[in-house]
Tab-separated table of C-alpha atoms in Angstrom:
chain	number	residue	atom	x	y	z
Y	7	MET	CA	12.325	27.147	-13.940
Y	8	ASN	CA	14.169	30.468	-13.916
Y	9	ARG	CA	13.910	32.809	-10.921
Y	10	LYS	CA	11.715	35.345	-12.744
Y	11	LEU	CA	9.221	32.696	-13.843
Y	12	HIS	CA	9.191	31.242	-10.352
Y	13	GLY	CA	8.290	34.658	-8.997
Y	14	LEU	CA	5.355	34.942	-11.388
Y	15	VAL	CA	4.055	31.507	-10.464
Y	16	LEU	CA	4.408	32.198	-6.750
Y	17	ALA	CA	2.657	35.555	-7.129
Y	18	ALA	CA	-0.270	33.849	-8.862
Y	19	PHE	CA	-0.336	31.220	-6.131
Y	20	LEU	CA	-0.513	33.837	-3.397
Y	21	LEU	CA	-3.155	35.790	-5.274
Y	22	ILE	CA	-5.364	32.700	-5.273
Y	23	PHE	CA	-4.785	31.475	-1.741
Y	24	GLY	CA	-2.802	34.086	0.137
Y	25	PHE	CA	-0.788	33.512	3.316
Y	26	ALA	CA	-3.640	34.942	5.376
Y	27	GLY	CA	-5.835	32.011	4.390
Y	28	PHE	CA	-3.267	29.483	5.553
Y	29	THR	CA	-4.990	27.921	8.578
Y	30	GLN	CA	-5.032	24.673	10.479
Y	31	GLN	CA	-7.848	23.610	8.157
Y	32	ASP	CA	-5.583	24.261	5.153
Y	33	SER	CA	-2.332	22.748	6.375
Y	34	VAL	CA	-1.102	22.046	2.844
Y	35	VAL	CA	-2.025	24.287	-0.071
Y	36	ILE	CA	-1.401	23.052	-3.614
Y	37	SER	CA	-1.721	24.691	-7.007
Y	38	LEU	CA	-1.740	22.467	-10.096
Y	39	SER	CA	-0.994	24.227	-13.380
Y	40	LEU	CA	-2.186	22.619	-16.604
Y	41	GLN	CA	-1.431	25.748	-18.613
Y	42	ASN	CA	1.279	24.362	-20.896
Y	43	PRO	CA	-0.171	21.099	-22.234
Y	44	GLN	CA	2.057	21.076	-25.319
Y	45	THR	CA	5.054	20.320	-23.067
Y	46	HIS	CA	3.442	17.149	-21.632
Y	47	THR	CA	4.290	18.439	-18.173
Y	48	VAL	CA	2.272	19.845	-15.298
Y	49	HIS	CA	3.566	22.306	-12.725
Y	50	VAL	CA	2.950	21.979	-8.998
Y	51	THR	CA	3.275	24.619	-6.292
Y	52	LEU	CA	2.962	23.289	-2.741
Y	53	GLN	CA	2.986	25.331	0.455
Y	54	TYR	CA	3.366	24.028	4.003
Y	55	LYS	CA	4.117	25.530	7.419
Y	56	ALA	CA	7.244	23.759	8.608
Y	57	THR	CA	7.505	22.364	12.129
Y	58	ALA	CA	11.227	21.506	12.177
Y	59	ALA	CA	14.598	22.572	10.803
Y	60	LYS	CA	14.304	19.940	8.111
Y	61	THR	CA	11.121	18.897	6.324
Y	62	VAL	CA	10.991	15.651	4.358
Y	63	PHE	CA	8.739	15.468	1.304
Y	64	LYS	CA	7.969	12.212	-0.484
Y	65	MET	CA	6.302	11.054	-3.683
Y	66	PRO	CA	4.196	7.871	-3.473
Y	67	ASN	CA	5.575	4.819	-5.249
Y	68	TRP	CA	2.134	3.492	-6.218
Y	69	THR	CA	-1.519	4.417	-6.305
Y	70	PRO	CA	-4.162	2.401	-4.415
Y	71	GLY	CA	-6.237	0.242	-6.728
Y	72	TYR	CA	-3.272	-0.547	-8.983
Y	73	TYR	CA	-1.146	-3.119	-7.205
Y	74	GLN	CA	2.205	-2.453	-8.842
Y	75	LEU	CA	5.090	-0.190	-7.848
Y	76	MET	CA	5.148	2.735	-10.293
Y	77	HIS	CA	8.101	4.825	-9.020
Y	78	TYR	CA	6.341	8.100	-9.765
Y	79	ALA	CA	9.245	10.217	-8.494
Y	80	GLU	CA	11.142	9.437	-11.694
Y	81	GLN	CA	8.828	11.916	-13.458
Y	82	VAL	CA	9.642	14.860	-11.155
Y	83	THR	CA	11.896	17.584	-12.620
Y	84	GLN	CA	13.049	21.124	-11.769
Y	85	PHE	CA	12.444	20.804	-8.050
Y	86	SER	CA	13.072	23.930	-5.969
Y	87	ALA	CA	12.145	25.293	-2.541
Y	88	PHE	CA	11.669	28.837	-1.206
Y	89	ASP	CA	10.953	30.522	2.093
Y	90	GLU	CA	8.059	32.927	2.575
Y	91	ASN	CA	10.263	35.833	1.437
Y	92	ASN	CA	10.948	34.063	-1.847
Y	93	ASN	CA	14.524	33.167	-0.887
Y	94	PRO	CA	15.844	29.785	-2.081
Y	95	LEU	CA	16.120	27.054	0.533
Y	96	ALA	CA	18.776	24.353	0.530
Y	97	TRP	CA	17.573	20.814	-0.124
Y	98	GLU	CA	18.862	17.309	-0.848
Y	99	HIS	CA	17.360	14.635	-3.070
Y	100	SER	CA	18.214	12.000	-0.479
Y	101	ASN	CA	16.742	9.000	-2.303
Y	102	ALA	CA	14.626	8.263	-5.358
Y	103	ASN	CA	11.324	9.543	-3.971
Y	104	THR	CA	12.516	11.808	-1.135
Y	105	TRP	CA	13.449	15.489	-0.927
Y	106	GLU	CA	14.782	16.919	2.356
Y	107	VAL	CA	14.338	20.692	2.595
Y	108	HIS	CA	16.118	22.897	5.146
Y	109	THR	CA	13.254	24.850	6.678
Y	110	GLN	CA	12.530	27.181	9.583
Y	111	PRO	CA	10.063	25.997	12.231
Y	112	LYS	CA	6.696	27.782	12.087
Y	113	LYS	CA	7.671	29.369	8.777
Y	114	LYS	CA	6.116	28.583	5.442
Y	115	VAL	CA	7.975	26.712	2.727
Y	116	THR	CA	6.936	26.733	-0.918
Y	117	LEU	CA	7.907	23.928	-3.288
Y	118	GLN	CA	7.930	24.237	-7.067
Y	119	TYR	CA	8.372	21.289	-9.416
Y	120	ASN	CA	7.297	19.846	-12.740
Y	121	VAL	CA	5.896	16.388	-13.397
Y	122	ILE	CA	6.361	14.766	-16.790
Y	123	ALA	CA	2.897	13.569	-17.814
Y	124	ASP	CA	3.348	11.814	-21.142
Y	125	SER	CA	1.979	8.324	-20.445
Y	126	ALA	CA	-1.736	7.863	-21.183
Y	127	PHE	CA	-2.702	5.208	-18.640
Y	128	VAL	CA	-5.224	4.967	-15.834
Y	129	ALA	CA	-2.493	4.804	-13.144
Y	130	THR	CA	-0.318	7.662	-14.459
Y	131	SER	CA	-0.733	11.344	-15.261
Y	132	PHE	CA	-1.116	12.567	-18.839
Y	133	ILE	CA	-1.563	15.905	-20.544
Y	134	ASP	CA	-1.736	16.987	-24.179
Y	135	SER	CA	-3.458	19.732	-26.135
Y	136	THR	CA	-6.862	18.011	-25.841
Y	137	HIS	CA	-7.103	17.107	-22.157
Y	138	ALA	CA	-5.364	16.225	-18.919
Y	139	TYR	CA	-5.827	13.204	-16.692
Y	140	ILE	CA	-4.086	13.564	-13.343
Y	141	THR	CA	-3.349	10.690	-10.998
Y	142	PRO	CA	-2.774	12.560	-7.719
Y	143	ALA	CA	-0.419	9.948	-6.239
Y	144	ALA	CA	1.748	10.396	-9.345
Y	145	THR	CA	1.740	14.172	-9.021
Y	146	PHE	CA	1.620	15.531	-5.459
Y	147	LEU	CA	4.321	15.224	-2.819
Y	148	TYR	CA	3.326	14.667	0.806
Y	149	VAL	CA	5.051	15.545	4.067
Y	150	GLU	CA	6.619	12.426	5.557
Y	151	ASN	CA	4.455	10.916	8.319
Y	152	GLN	CA	1.845	13.648	7.795
Y	153	ILE	CA	-0.650	11.952	5.480
Y	154	GLN	CA	-3.436	13.117	7.799
Y	155	LEU	CA	-2.931	16.813	6.931
Y	156	PRO	CA	-5.871	18.507	5.193
Y	157	VAL	CA	-5.311	19.899	1.709
Y	158	SER	CA	-6.613	22.751	-0.434
Y	159	LEU	CA	-6.136	22.373	-4.182
Y	160	ASN	CA	-6.475	24.901	-6.977
Y	161	VAL	CA	-6.406	23.720	-10.589
Y	162	LEU	CA	-5.139	26.294	-13.087
Y	163	SER	CA	-6.617	24.860	-16.255
Y	164	TYR	CA	-5.507	25.465	-19.837
Y	165	GLU	CA	-7.218	28.547	-21.258
Y	166	LYS	CA	-8.904	26.608	-24.073
Y	167	TRP	CA	-10.526	24.093	-21.715
Y	168	SER	CA	-13.886	24.606	-20.071
Y	169	ARG	CA	-14.226	21.839	-17.472
Y	170	VAL	CA	-12.483	20.140	-14.580
Y	171	ALA	CA	-13.997	16.971	-13.081
Y	172	THR	CA	-12.981	15.121	-9.924
Y	173	GLY	CA	-14.424	13.327	-6.926
Y	174	LEU	CA	-13.004	15.954	-4.562
Y	175	ASP	CA	-15.321	18.329	-2.715
Y	176	SER	CA	-15.371	21.707	-4.430
Y	177	ILE	CA	-15.125	25.036	-2.601
Y	178	ALA	CA	-18.429	26.855	-3.005
Y	179	GLY	CA	-18.234	29.839	-5.324
Y	180	GLN	CA	-14.628	29.134	-6.348
Y	181	GLN	CA	-13.889	27.791	-9.817
Y	182	PHE	CA	-11.692	24.674	-9.886
Y	183	GLN	CA	-10.840	24.877	-6.175
Y	184	TYR	CA	-11.189	21.798	-3.988
Y	185	THR	CA	-10.538	20.452	-0.518
Y	186	ALA	CA	-9.528	17.075	0.881
Y	187	PRO	CA	-9.566	16.135	4.580
Y	188	ASP	CA	-6.219	14.363	4.167
Y	189	PHE	CA	-3.778	13.068	1.565
Y	190	ASP	CA	-5.502	9.682	1.431
Y	191	MET	CA	-8.565	11.426	0.024
Y	192	LEU	CA	-6.499	13.644	-2.274
Y	193	TYR	CA	-4.719	10.600	-3.707
Y	194	ASP	CA	-8.071	8.862	-4.111
Y	195	CYS	CA	-9.543	11.524	-6.418
Y	196	PRO	CA	-8.180	11.644	-9.980
Y	197	ILE	CA	-8.684	14.837	-11.971
Y	198	LEU	CA	-9.905	15.117	-15.566
Y	199	ALA	CA	-9.709	18.441	-17.429
Y	200	GLY	CA	-10.568	19.531	-20.955
Y	201	ASN	CA	-13.618	20.338	-23.016
Y	202	LEU	CA	-15.499	17.576	-21.291
Y	203	GLU	CA	-19.016	16.339	-21.885
Y	204	GLU	CA	-21.385	15.722	-18.985
Y	205	LEU	CA	-24.220	13.269	-19.499
Y	206	PRO	CA	-27.665	13.513	-17.859
Y	207	SER	CA	-27.239	12.830	-14.147
Y	208	PHE	CA	-29.426	10.587	-12.002
Y	209	LYS	CA	-30.148	10.068	-8.324
Y	210	VAL	CA	-30.142	6.858	-6.310
Y	211	GLY	CA	-30.806	6.991	-2.585
Y	212	GLY	CA	-31.143	10.754	-2.914
Y	213	VAL	CA	-27.528	11.112	-4.090
Y	214	THR	CA	-26.512	12.575	-7.454
Y	215	HIS	CA	-24.423	10.433	-9.818
Y	216	ARG	CA	-22.687	12.047	-12.783
Y	217	PHE	CA	-20.806	10.826	-15.839
Y	218	ILE	CA	-18.248	13.228	-17.313
Y	219	GLY	CA	-16.040	12.190	-20.208
Y	220	HIS	CA	-13.378	13.230	-22.685
Y	221	ARG	CA	-14.185	12.911	-26.399
Y	222	LEU	CA	-17.216	10.709	-26.003
Y	223	ALA	CA	-18.395	8.845	-29.092
Y	224	ASP	CA	-21.837	9.061	-30.675
Y	225	PHE	CA	-24.192	6.768	-28.744
Y	226	ASN	CA	-27.570	6.996	-27.040
Y	227	LYS	CA	-26.467	8.774	-23.912
Y	228	GLN	CA	-29.796	8.766	-22.103
Y	229	ASP	CA	-30.133	4.996	-22.571
Y	230	PHE	CA	-26.594	4.589	-21.286
Y	231	MET	CA	-27.294	6.621	-18.163
Y	232	ASN	CA	-30.510	4.673	-17.624
Y	233	ASP	CA	-28.429	1.486	-17.644
Y	234	LEU	CA	-25.942	2.974	-15.180
Y	235	LYS	CA	-28.795	3.954	-12.892
Y	236	LYS	CA	-30.078	0.364	-12.947
Y	237	ILE	CA	-26.611	-0.874	-11.963
Y	238	VAL	CA	-26.231	1.619	-9.118
Y	239	THR	CA	-29.757	0.784	-7.946
Y	240	ALA	CA	-28.940	-2.942	-7.936
Y	241	SER	CA	-25.877	-2.177	-5.785
Y	242	TYR	CA	-27.961	-0.058	-3.438
Y	243	ASN	CA	-30.475	-2.890	-3.109
Y	244	ILE	CA	-27.673	-5.165	-1.884
Y	245	MET	CA	-25.971	-2.771	0.532
Y	246	ASN	CA	-28.961	-0.647	1.634
Y	247	ASP	CA	-26.709	2.388	1.955
Y	248	ILE	CA	-25.067	5.092	-0.159
Y	249	PRO	CA	-21.797	5.967	1.612
Y	250	TYR	CA	-20.897	9.145	-0.326
Y	251	GLN	CA	-22.418	12.589	-0.894
Y	252	HIS	CA	-21.755	12.605	-4.644
Y	253	TYR	CA	-20.301	10.198	-7.204
Y	254	THR	CA	-18.622	10.854	-10.568
Y	255	PHE	CA	-17.879	8.351	-13.315
Y	256	LEU	CA	-14.878	9.729	-15.227
Y	257	GLY	CA	-14.542	8.656	-18.858
Y	258	ILE	CA	-10.860	9.291	-19.517
Y	259	GLY	CA	-10.756	8.295	-23.191
Y	260	PRO	CA	-9.554	5.204	-25.048
Y	261	GLY	CA	-7.275	2.714	-23.330
Y	262	ASN	CA	-7.361	-0.248	-20.995
Y	263	GLY	CA	-8.500	-0.535	-17.430
Y	264	GLY	CA	-10.046	1.487	-14.679
Y	265	ILE	CA	-9.400	2.341	-11.041
Y	266	GLU	CA	-11.956	2.599	-8.272
Y	267	HIS	CA	-12.201	5.458	-5.793
Y	268	LEU	CA	-14.353	6.475	-2.830
Y	269	THR	CA	-16.431	9.071	-4.688
Y	270	SER	CA	-15.501	8.416	-8.309
Y	271	SER	CA	-14.043	5.928	-10.742
Y	272	ALA	CA	-11.563	6.464	-13.571
Y	273	ASN	CA	-12.598	4.461	-16.616
Y	274	SER	CA	-10.985	3.956	-20.005
Y	275	PHE	CA	-14.070	4.791	-22.009
Y	276	THR	CA	-15.324	6.513	-25.145
Y	277	GLY	CA	-18.711	4.812	-25.459
Y	278	ALA	CA	-18.123	3.575	-29.002
Y	279	GLU	CA	-18.585	0.011	-27.726
Y	280	LEU	CA	-22.183	0.772	-26.768
Y	281	ASN	CA	-23.362	0.667	-30.370
Y	282	ASN	CA	-23.464	-3.150	-30.449
Y	283	GLU	CA	-25.058	-5.443	-27.881
Y	284	ASN	CA	-21.958	-7.425	-26.938
Y	285	GLY	CA	-19.975	-4.227	-26.557
Y	286	ARG	CA	-22.745	-2.730	-24.440
Y	287	LYS	CA	-22.736	-5.669	-22.041
Y	288	SER	CA	-18.948	-5.648	-21.862
Y	289	ILE	CA	-18.564	-1.947	-21.090
Y	290	LEU	CA	-21.428	-1.947	-18.587
Y	291	SER	CA	-19.848	-4.942	-16.848
Y	292	PHE	CA	-16.564	-3.017	-16.640
Y	293	LEU	CA	-18.270	0.073	-15.222
Y	294	ALA	CA	-20.261	-2.043	-12.749
Y	295	HIS	CA	-17.007	-3.589	-11.535
Y	296	GLU	CA	-15.327	-0.247	-10.881
Y	297	TYR	CA	-18.479	1.144	-9.301
Y	298	PHE	CA	-19.072	-1.778	-6.904
Y	299	HIS	CA	-15.506	-1.346	-5.691
Y	300	ASN	CA	-16.734	1.740	-3.831
Y	301	TYR	CA	-18.222	-0.825	-1.442
Y	302	ASN	CA	-15.924	-3.804	-1.887
Y	303	VAL	CA	-12.317	-2.685	-1.272
Y	304	LYS	CA	-12.828	1.023	-0.649
Y	305	ARG	CA	-15.028	0.367	2.385
Y	306	ILE	CA	-15.281	-3.412	2.838
Y	307	ARG	CA	-11.580	-4.179	2.851
Y	308	PRO	CA	-8.779	-6.351	4.174
Y	309	ILE	CA	-7.075	-4.611	7.069
Y	310	GLU	CA	-3.842	-4.248	5.092
Y	311	LEU	CA	-5.547	-1.928	2.580
Y	312	GLY	CA	-5.662	1.119	4.814
Y	313	PRO	CA	-3.939	3.090	6.107
Y	314	PHE	CA	-1.898	2.758	2.935
Y	315	ASP	CA	1.851	2.320	2.742
Y	316	TYR	CA	2.667	4.668	-0.130
Y	317	GLU	CA	6.344	3.829	0.105
Y	318	HIS	CA	6.387	0.048	-0.236
Y	319	GLY	CA	2.864	-0.900	-1.272
Y	320	SER	CA	0.071	-2.344	0.854
Y	321	LYS	CA	0.186	-6.103	0.381
Y	322	THR	CA	-2.540	-8.574	1.283
Y	323	ASN	CA	-3.409	-12.197	0.528
Y	324	GLN	CA	-7.108	-11.279	0.242
Y	325	LEU	CA	-7.362	-9.597	-3.165
Y	326	TRP	CA	-9.436	-12.607	-4.177
Y	327	ILE	CA	-12.130	-10.937	-2.032
Y	328	SER	CA	-11.474	-7.362	-3.106
Y	329	GLU	CA	-11.104	-8.114	-6.811
Y	330	GLY	CA	-12.456	-11.632	-7.356
Y	331	TRP	CA	-15.686	-11.004	-5.475
Y	332	THR	CA	-16.123	-7.710	-7.300
Y	333	VAL	CA	-16.072	-9.661	-10.570
Y	334	TYR	CA	-18.755	-11.902	-9.064
Y	335	TYR	CA	-20.904	-8.929	-8.171
Y	336	GLU	CA	-20.425	-7.166	-11.488
Y	337	TYR	CA	-22.112	-10.209	-13.068
Y	338	LEU	CA	-24.926	-10.251	-10.522
Y	339	LEU	CA	-25.506	-6.511	-10.769
Y	340	LEU	CA	-26.006	-6.699	-14.519
Y	341	ALA	CA	-28.316	-9.699	-14.182
Y	342	ARG	CA	-30.369	-8.040	-11.453
Y	343	ALA	CA	-30.464	-4.834	-13.512
Y	344	GLY	CA	-31.969	-6.784	-16.408
Y	345	ILE	CA	-28.937	-6.238	-18.658
Y	346	LEU	CA	-27.685	-9.841	-18.613
Y	347	SER	CA	-29.925	-12.878	-19.057
Y	348	ALA	CA	-29.562	-15.994	-16.921
Y	349	ASN	CA	-27.771	-17.661	-19.842
Y	350	ASP	CA	-25.380	-14.700	-20.079
Y	351	LEU	CA	-24.621	-15.160	-16.402
Y	352	TYR	CA	-23.961	-18.888	-16.794
Y	353	LYS	CA	-21.683	-18.143	-19.751
Y	354	ASN	CA	-19.626	-15.669	-17.719
Y	355	PHE	CA	-18.903	-18.284	-15.072
Y	356	GLN	CA	-18.097	-20.832	-17.767
Y	357	VAL	CA	-15.494	-18.418	-19.156
Y	358	ASN	CA	-13.925	-17.941	-15.713
Y	359	ILE	CA	-13.836	-21.669	-15.008
Y	360	LEU	CA	-12.321	-22.430	-18.410
Y	361	ALA	CA	-9.634	-19.784	-17.904
Y	362	TYR	CA	-8.791	-21.266	-14.510
Y	363	GLU	CA	-8.917	-24.933	-15.511
Y	364	LYS	CA	-6.949	-24.828	-18.759
Y	365	HIS	CA	-3.547	-24.028	-17.234
Y	366	ASN	CA	-1.318	-25.969	-14.856
Y	367	GLY	CA	-0.865	-22.927	-12.643
Y	368	ARG	CA	-3.971	-24.049	-10.743
Y	369	LEU	CA	-1.974	-27.057	-9.495
Y	370	VAL	CA	0.857	-24.839	-8.236
Y	371	GLN	CA	-0.490	-21.560	-6.855
Y	372	SER	CA	-3.384	-21.117	-4.430
Y	373	LEU	CA	-5.892	-18.298	-4.607
Y	374	SER	CA	-4.472	-16.595	-1.522
Y	375	GLN	CA	-0.953	-16.882	-2.952
Y	376	SER	CA	-2.057	-15.253	-6.200
Y	377	SER	CA	-3.193	-12.279	-4.115
Y	378	SER	CA	-0.007	-11.849	-2.118
Y	379	GLU	CA	2.200	-12.378	-5.181
Y	380	THR	CA	0.379	-9.927	-7.465
Y	381	TRP	CA	3.052	-7.274	-6.850
Y	382	ASN	CA	5.509	-9.646	-8.538
Y	383	ASP	CA	3.313	-11.689	-10.891
Y	384	GLY	CA	0.760	-9.067	-11.893
Y	385	PRO	CA	-3.012	-9.495	-11.452
Y	386	PHE	CA	-3.290	-12.103	-14.212
Y	387	GLY	CA	-0.169	-14.122	-13.367
Y	388	ASN	CA	3.024	-14.035	-15.397
Y	389	ASP	CA	3.411	-17.760	-16.113
Y	390	LYS	CA	0.259	-19.814	-16.735
Y	391	ASN	CA	2.099	-22.977	-15.719
Y	392	LYS	CA	2.958	-21.560	-12.302
Y	393	THR	CA	0.439	-18.845	-11.481
Y	394	ILE	CA	-3.297	-18.155	-11.586
Y	395	SER	CA	-5.471	-15.039	-11.660
Y	396	TYR	CA	-7.736	-14.091	-8.775
Y	397	TYR	CA	-9.962	-12.507	-11.440
Y	398	ASP	CA	-10.756	-16.039	-12.650
Y	399	LYS	CA	-10.809	-18.216	-9.534
Y	400	GLY	CA	-12.055	-15.498	-7.175
Y	401	PRO	CA	-15.562	-15.109	-8.657
Y	402	VAL	CA	-15.933	-18.879	-8.959
Y	403	VAL	CA	-15.169	-19.405	-5.260
Y	404	ALA	CA	-17.644	-16.608	-4.467
Y	405	LEU	CA	-20.279	-18.476	-6.491
Y	406	LEU	CA	-19.660	-21.739	-4.644
Y	407	LEU	CA	-19.722	-19.993	-1.271
Y	408	ASP	CA	-22.950	-18.151	-2.104
Y	409	PHE	CA	-24.707	-21.390	-3.033
Y	410	GLU	CA	-23.320	-23.130	0.058
Y	411	ILE	CA	-24.733	-20.396	2.310
Y	412	ARG	CA	-28.099	-20.466	0.544
Y	413	HIS	CA	-28.266	-24.264	0.793
Y	414	GLN	CA	-27.229	-24.455	4.451
Y	415	THR	CA	-29.727	-21.757	5.483
Y	416	LYS	CA	-32.520	-23.033	3.222
Y	417	ASN	CA	-32.193	-19.835	1.230
Y	418	THR	CA	-32.746	-17.480	4.171
Y	419	LYS	CA	-29.182	-16.084	3.873
Y	420	SER	CA	-26.711	-15.445	1.062
Y	421	LEU	CA	-23.378	-13.872	0.212
Y	422	ASP	CA	-25.230	-10.552	0.106
Y	423	ASP	CA	-25.732	-10.933	3.860
Y	424	VAL	CA	-21.996	-11.467	4.317
Y	425	MET	CA	-21.305	-8.245	2.423
Y	426	ARG	CA	-23.796	-6.319	4.533
Y	427	LEU	CA	-22.344	-7.731	7.754
Y	428	LEU	CA	-18.767	-6.827	6.792
Y	429	TYR	CA	-19.893	-3.349	5.746
Y	430	GLN	CA	-21.810	-2.674	8.942
Y	431	LYS	CA	-19.401	-4.238	11.423
Y	432	PHE	CA	-16.053	-3.130	10.045
Y	433	TYR	CA	-16.642	-0.058	7.883
Y	434	LYS	CA	-19.488	1.553	9.813
Y	435	GLU	CA	-18.829	0.447	13.398
Y	436	LYS	CA	-15.141	-0.393	13.777
Y	437	GLN	CA	-14.052	1.941	10.948
Y	438	ARG	CA	-11.288	-0.381	9.832
Y	439	GLY	CA	-10.613	-3.344	7.635
Y	440	PHE	CA	-11.011	-6.980	8.655
Y	441	THR	CA	-8.411	-9.630	9.364
Y	442	GLU	CA	-8.747	-12.909	7.508
Y	443	LYS	CA	-9.841	-14.609	10.726
Y	444	GLU	CA	-12.586	-12.018	11.146
Y	445	PHE	CA	-13.611	-12.456	7.529
Y	446	TRP	CA	-14.133	-16.212	7.861
Y	447	ALA	CA	-15.927	-15.733	11.183
Y	448	ALA	CA	-18.366	-13.384	9.431
Y	449	CYS	CA	-18.962	-15.896	6.631
Y	450	GLU	CA	-19.555	-18.763	9.056
Y	451	SER	CA	-21.867	-16.682	11.235
Y	452	ILE	CA	-24.093	-16.107	8.194
Y	453	ALA	CA	-23.832	-19.703	6.954
Y	454	GLY	CA	-24.406	-21.171	10.410
Y	455	THR	CA	-21.853	-23.879	9.695
Y	456	SER	CA	-18.166	-24.527	9.152
Y	457	LEU	CA	-16.796	-23.485	5.757
Y	458	THR	CA	-13.615	-25.550	5.881
Y	459	THR	CA	-13.976	-26.837	2.330
Y	460	ILE	CA	-14.355	-23.337	0.877
Y	461	TYR	CA	-11.429	-22.186	3.025
Y	462	ASN	CA	-9.316	-24.962	1.542
Y	463	TYR	CA	-10.333	-23.875	-1.964
Y	464	VAL	CA	-8.745	-20.511	-1.155
Y	465	HIS	CA	-5.587	-21.689	0.573
Y	466	SER	CA	-4.726	-24.825	-1.381
Y	467	THR	CA	-4.721	-26.135	-4.928
Y	468	GLU	CA	-7.472	-28.638	-4.136
Y	469	GLU	CA	-9.723	-29.334	-7.129
Y	470	LEU	CA	-13.030	-27.464	-7.016
Y	471	ASN	CA	-16.195	-29.564	-6.783
Y	472	TYR	CA	-18.318	-27.421	-9.074
Y	473	GLN	CA	-21.174	-29.875	-9.443
Y	474	LYS	CA	-21.806	-30.203	-5.705
Y	475	TYR	CA	-22.397	-26.498	-5.191
Y	476	LEU	CA	-24.079	-25.691	-8.503
Y	477	ALA	CA	-26.569	-28.479	-7.838
Y	478	TYR	CA	-27.790	-26.541	-4.797
Y	479	ALA	CA	-29.266	-24.048	-7.281
Y	480	GLY	CA	-30.474	-26.678	-9.732
Y	481	LEU	CA	-27.579	-26.208	-12.145
Y	482	ASN	CA	-25.393	-28.704	-13.990
Y	483	ILE	CA	-21.839	-28.226	-15.232
Y	484	ASP	CA	-20.156	-30.176	-18.023
Y	485	ALA	CA	-16.950	-31.047	-16.192
Y	486	GLN	CA	-16.618	-34.463	-17.850
Y	487	ASN	CA	-16.020	-33.006	-21.309
Y	488	ARG	CA	-14.265	-30.003	-19.772
Y	489	SER	CA	-16.430	-27.504	-21.618
Y	490	PHE	CA	-17.686	-26.423	-18.171
Y	491	ALA	CA	-20.948	-25.233	-19.703
Y	492	VAL	CA	-23.479	-24.363	-16.990
Y	493	THR	CA	-27.118	-25.291	-17.616
Y	494	PRO	CA	-30.287	-25.682	-15.510
Y	495	VAL	CA	-31.391	-29.185	-14.498
Y	496	ALA	CA	-34.630	-30.495	-15.977
Y	497	ASN	CA	-36.611	-31.029	-12.775
Y	498	PRO	CA	-35.314	-28.925	-9.860
Y	499	ASP	CA	-36.842	-29.410	-6.428
Y	500	SER	CA	-38.515	-26.525	-4.600
Y	501	LEU	CA	-35.403	-25.423	-2.693
Y	502	GLN	CA	-33.303	-25.468	-5.865
Y	503	GLN	CA	-35.924	-23.342	-7.601
Y	504	LYS	CA	-35.979	-20.839	-4.755
Y	505	ILE	CA	-32.189	-20.587	-4.599
Y	506	LEU	CA	-31.800	-20.027	-8.328
Y	507	ALA	CA	-34.641	-17.524	-8.576
Y	508	SER	CA	-33.585	-15.451	-5.574
Y	509	TRP	CA	-29.924	-15.521	-6.638
Y	510	LEU	CA	-30.897	-14.052	-9.997
Y	511	ILE	CA	-33.174	-11.326	-8.653
Y	512	GLY	CA	-31.280	-10.544	-5.448
Y	513	SER	CA	-33.227	-11.851	-2.482
Y	514	SER	CA	-33.474	-14.708	-0.002
Y	515	ASN	CA	-36.502	-16.132	1.749
């Protein structure tokens, strides 16, 4: 960026925020310009009051929710730094994701840089003439060791676009201006901009839930939102709490995948799939998964997943809980919302069991190992003869554990009780994640018995005894012919009937 253009950008930045508004509550002030979408780049202006003669700025190497190193700094170009009199400051690009700026203590420094945003993916930033999707961890530098600093953000949108959507708190009376209490929250709130469509909102637990999307297809949007409300209500009925003040489903357009966030989710979505029944069930299952993550992983979490290590990645051997159990609950949510039938539910578990059983990786890699190795193997494993996916085995182990708890307690407790205990004890009271030892202690306190066998299913390659646990709910499985079809038994006893019925509707008695 030439000096004249820099001056214009800085002048606009100061007009919006002004040095006078730079307070302890606004320790970092950021402006994001989306005004040149045809270049597939976004421009960032960042202002910070330095505390030392050298200030180190870093770009995250990954974004929470996507467990792969992304090396976002490779997309940064035209970096420059200026003092509060608009004089250039010396700086060094000391390593791939680090810029060291020579600053004056108690004086403000302004950074200017571009980010190439030409990859349309849920874990990267993208901009073209139709819309922008911004992954904050891929876009905004942070001050080293100062993740806790509060942030003010202004989005300068393209003149032909009418909407900006994000899970961030907006500043009242200010268009496209937002605040975050720290960089963790900033990085947890993707931004969607364009001529977006907002669908009819709904409330659950007194809290407004919105769906805002880019280039949505032609489908019955009220029916769709009614389905989403049923899913959110089913989640609320499990957890008995809504932990956010507002929630936004972001439909970011065609593609693959989604990422969960505290007050939003980013979802590859157009809605075209909703026009046939199988597509409807599939897309609602996907959205239920990303939504339930706001409980399971964003708040109920392994201790390694917060505070985050943005440099090296936050690694845990418990993604089978965070991801695998979320698959389990996406199935249950749709069943309890009346979207999936009991047979649909049985079929889903059959598919997971088949995927797990048909490859030799199950004889080599344990469930806990698949979690810790995901940064190398990917979430689905990179060699089916050596690795497994926690998306397949994780929900199956959750199923077996749920039926074990229900059987041992004569259906007075369930896995739902485990989730509520973890939520209350660690998220609400201790305000931290759980260790694995604490996790198993919580499970056994609900079950009232040792869970050694289930523990071994997680930490070894021991064969799973499907029939034993499914029988507790009056279900059979065709393991002999290896179709693994799940069907009800002909004459279940009273406890089996109670377990199956309450599992399907979401209760215990």
